[in-house]
Amino acid sequence: MRGESIERELQELERAMVALRVEYERFLVGDQKLAPLQSRRKVEAWLRKLGNQEIDRTAERFRLQSIQSRFNAMAEIWEKRQQARDEGRISLGVPA
């Protein structure tokens, strides 16, 4: 994949992840009623698409791996917080 286009894709992906993190925070504190599953699926599909492409530059491959790791860590935190919220251990994002 060409360096310019992958760089642009990575920048857009990072912006989408920031927006998704904000959506999840709003959901977990009760500002949004539904989890942002559509946005999450979009980011997951984007990660899969980029992960399946051949990226020539080492720095861009490393950046993509870093983004994937960051997404996986955030997803794990969201799942744990949502489970705790569903079980009543936290209310509106504040530990009980």
Short mmCIF file of N, CA and C in Angstrom, two decimals, residues 29-91:
data_model
loop_
_atom_site.label_atom_id
_atom_site.label_comp_id
_atom_site.label_asym_id
_atom_site.label_seq_id
_atom_site.Cartn_x
_atom_site.Cartn_y
_atom_site.Cartn_z
N VAL A 29 -21.24 6.47 31.42
CA VAL A 29 -21.67 7.37 32.50
C VAL A 29 -23.15 7.69 32.42
N GLY A 30 -23.84 7.16 31.40
CA GLY A 30 -25.28 7.30 31.33
C GLY A 30 -25.78 8.42 30.43
N ASP A 31 -24.91 9.12 29.73
CA ASP A 31 -25.34 10.19 28.82
C ASP A 31 -25.98 9.63 27.55
N GLN A 32 -25.60 8.44 27.15
CA GLN A 32 -26.18 7.76 25.99
C GLN A 32 -26.83 6.48 26.49
N LYS A 33 -27.99 6.16 25.92
CA LYS A 33 -28.71 4.97 26.36
C LYS A 33 -28.16 3.68 25.75
N LEU A 34 -27.64 3.75 24.53
CA LEU A 34 -27.17 2.56 23.85
C LEU A 34 -25.66 2.60 23.66
N ALA A 35 -25.05 1.43 23.76
CA ALA A 35 -23.61 1.32 23.51
C ALA A 35 -23.34 1.65 22.04
N PRO A 36 -22.22 2.27 21.74
CA PRO A 36 -21.91 2.65 20.35
C PRO A 36 -21.41 1.47 19.51
N LEU A 37 -22.25 0.47 19.38
CA LEU A 37 -21.84 -0.76 18.70
C LEU A 37 -21.57 -0.55 17.21
N GLN A 38 -22.35 0.31 16.56
CA GLN A 38 -22.13 0.55 15.13
C GLN A 38 -20.77 1.20 14.91
N SER A 39 -20.43 2.18 15.72
CA SER A 39 -19.12 2.83 15.60
C SER A 39 -18.01 1.84 15.90
N ARG A 40 -18.23 0.99 16.89
CA ARG A 40 -17.21 0.00 17.25
C ARG A 40 -16.99 -0.98 16.12
N ARG A 41 -18.08 -1.45 15.50
CA ARG A 41 -17.95 -2.39 14.38
C ARG A 41 -17.20 -1.74 13.21
N LYS A 42 -17.46 -0.46 12.98
CA LYS A 42 -16.78 0.26 11.91
C LYS A 42 -15.27 0.30 12.16
N VAL A 43 -14.87 0.61 13.39
CA VAL A 43 -13.45 0.65 13.73
C VAL A 43 -12.85 -0.76 13.63
N GLU A 44 -13.56 -1.77 14.11
CA GLU A 44 -13.05 -3.14 14.03
C GLU A 44 -12.85 -3.57 12.58
N ALA A 45 -13.81 -3.23 11.71
CA ALA A 45 -13.70 -3.59 10.29
C ALA A 45 -12.52 -2.85 9.66
N TRP A 46 -12.33 -1.61 10.04
CA TRP A 46 -11.22 -0.82 9.52
C TRP A 46 -9.88 -1.43 9.94
N LEU A 47 -9.80 -1.85 11.19
CA LEU A 47 -8.58 -2.50 11.68
C LEU A 47 -8.31 -3.79 10.93
N ARG A 48 -9.36 -4.58 10.68
CA ARG A 48 -9.20 -5.82 9.93
C ARG A 48 -8.72 -5.54 8.51
N LYS A 49 -9.34 -4.54 7.87
CA LYS A 49 -8.98 -4.19 6.49
C LYS A 49 -7.51 -3.79 6.41
N LEU A 50 -7.09 -2.91 7.30
CA LEU A 50 -5.69 -2.47 7.28
C LEU A 50 -4.75 -3.61 7.67
N GLY A 51 -5.18 -4.44 8.61
CA GLY A 51 -4.36 -5.55 9.05
C GLY A 51 -4.13 -6.59 7.97
N ASN A 52 -5.05 -6.67 7.02
CA ASN A 52 -4.93 -7.65 5.93
C ASN A 52 -4.15 -7.11 4.74
N GLN A 53 -3.82 -5.83 4.76
CA GLN A 53 -3.07 -5.24 3.65
C GLN A 53 -1.58 -5.35 3.90
N GLU A 54 -0.85 -5.40 2.82
CA GLU A 54 0.61 -5.41 2.90
C GLU A 54 1.08 -3.97 3.07
N ILE A 55 1.74 -3.71 4.17
CA ILE A 55 2.26 -2.37 4.45
C ILE A 55 3.77 -2.45 4.35
N ASP A 56 4.32 -1.68 3.45
CA ASP A 56 5.75 -1.76 3.15
C ASP A 56 6.63 -1.15 4.23
N ARG A 57 6.24 0.00 4.74
CA ARG A 57 7.11 0.72 5.66
C ARG A 57 6.97 0.20 7.09
N THR A 58 8.10 -0.06 7.69
CA THR A 58 8.14 -0.60 9.05
C THR A 58 7.47 0.32 10.04
N ALA A 59 7.69 1.61 9.93
CA ALA A 59 7.10 2.58 10.86
C ALA A 59 5.58 2.53 10.80
N GLU A 60 5.02 2.38 9.61
CA GLU A 60 3.56 2.32 9.47
C GLU A 60 3.01 1.01 10.00
N ARG A 61 3.74 -0.09 9.79
CA ARG A 61 3.30 -1.38 10.36
C ARG A 61 3.30 -1.29 11.88
N PHE A 62 4.34 -0.71 12.43
CA PHE A 62 4.43 -0.55 13.88
C PHE A 62 3.29 0.33 14.39
N ARG A 63 3.02 1.42 13.68
CA ARG A 63 1.93 2.32 14.10
C ARG A 63 0.58 1.58 14.08
N LEU A 64 0.34 0.80 13.04
CA LEU A 64 -0.90 0.03 12.97
C LEU A 64 -0.99 -0.96 14.13
N GLN A 65 0.11 -1.65 14.41
CA GLN A 65 0.11 -2.59 15.54
C GLN A 65 -0.15 -1.88 16.86
N SER A 66 0.39 -0.69 16.99
CA SER A 66 0.16 0.11 18.19
C SER A 66 -1.31 0.50 18.31
N ILE A 67 -1.90 0.90 17.20
CA ILE A 67 -3.32 1.26 17.19
C ILE A 67 -4.17 0.04 17.54
N GLN A 68 -3.83 -1.12 16.96
CA GLN A 68 -4.58 -2.34 17.25
C GLN A 68 -4.48 -2.70 18.73
N SER A 69 -3.30 -2.59 19.28
CA SER A 69 -3.11 -2.90 20.71
C SER A 69 -3.90 -1.94 21.58
N ARG A 70 -3.87 -0.66 21.24
CA ARG A 70 -4.61 0.34 22.00
C ARG A 70 -6.11 0.06 21.94
N PHE A 71 -6.61 -0.30 20.74
CA PHE A 71 -8.03 -0.62 20.60
C PHE A 71 -8.39 -1.83 21.45
N ASN A 72 -7.57 -2.87 21.41
CA ASN A 72 -7.84 -4.08 22.19
C ASN A 72 -7.87 -3.78 23.69
N ALA A 73 -6.95 -2.95 24.15
CA ALA A 73 -6.93 -2.57 25.56
C ALA A 73 -8.18 -1.78 25.94
N MET A 74 -8.57 -0.83 25.08
CA MET A 74 -9.76 -0.05 25.35
C MET A 74 -11.00 -0.93 25.35
N ALA A 75 -11.09 -1.85 24.39
CA ALA A 75 -12.24 -2.74 24.30
C ALA A 75 -12.37 -3.60 25.55
N GLU A 76 -11.25 -4.07 26.07
CA GLU A 76 -11.28 -4.87 27.30
C GLU A 76 -11.79 -4.04 28.48
N ILE A 77 -11.33 -2.81 28.57
CA ILE A 77 -11.78 -1.91 29.64
C ILE A 77 -13.28 -1.64 29.50
N TRP A 78 -13.74 -1.37 28.27
CA TRP A 78 -15.16 -1.11 28.06
C TRP A 78 -16.00 -2.30 28.48
N GLU A 79 -15.56 -3.50 28.11
CA GLU A 79 -16.31 -4.71 28.47
C GLU A 79 -16.39 -4.88 29.98
N LYS A 80 -15.27 -4.68 30.67
CA LYS A 80 -15.26 -4.82 32.13
C LYS A 80 -16.14 -3.77 32.79
N ARG A 81 -16.05 -2.54 32.32
CA ARG A 81 -16.87 -1.47 32.91
C ARG A 81 -18.35 -1.68 32.64
N GLN A 82 -18.67 -2.14 31.42
CA GLN A 82 -20.07 -2.40 31.11
C GLN A 82 -20.61 -3.56 31.94
N GLN A 83 -19.81 -4.59 32.12
CA GLN A 83 -20.23 -5.73 32.93
C GLN A 83 -20.46 -5.28 34.37
N ALA A 84 -19.54 -4.49 34.90
CA ALA A 84 -19.68 -3.99 36.27
C ALA A 84 -20.93 -3.12 36.39
N ARG A 85 -21.18 -2.31 35.39
CA ARG A 85 -22.38 -1.46 35.39
C ARG A 85 -23.64 -2.32 35.34
N ASP A 86 -23.64 -3.33 34.46
CA ASP A 86 -24.80 -4.22 34.33
C ASP A 86 -25.06 -5.00 35.61
N GLU A 87 -23.99 -5.33 36.33
CA GLU A 87 -24.12 -6.08 37.59
C GLU A 87 -24.42 -5.16 38.77
N GLY A 88 -24.46 -3.86 38.52
CA GLY A 88 -24.76 -2.91 39.59
C GLY A 88 -23.58 -2.56 40.48
N ARG A 89 -22.39 -2.94 40.08
CA ARG A 89 -21.20 -2.63 40.89
C ARG A 89 -20.78 -1.18 40.72
N ILE A 90 -21.13 -0.58 39.57
CA ILE A 90 -20.89 0.84 39.40
C ILE A 90 -22.18 1.48 38.87
N SER A 91 -22.36 2.70 39.24
CA SER A 91 -23.53 3.45 38.80
C SER A 91 -23.07 4.75 38.20
#
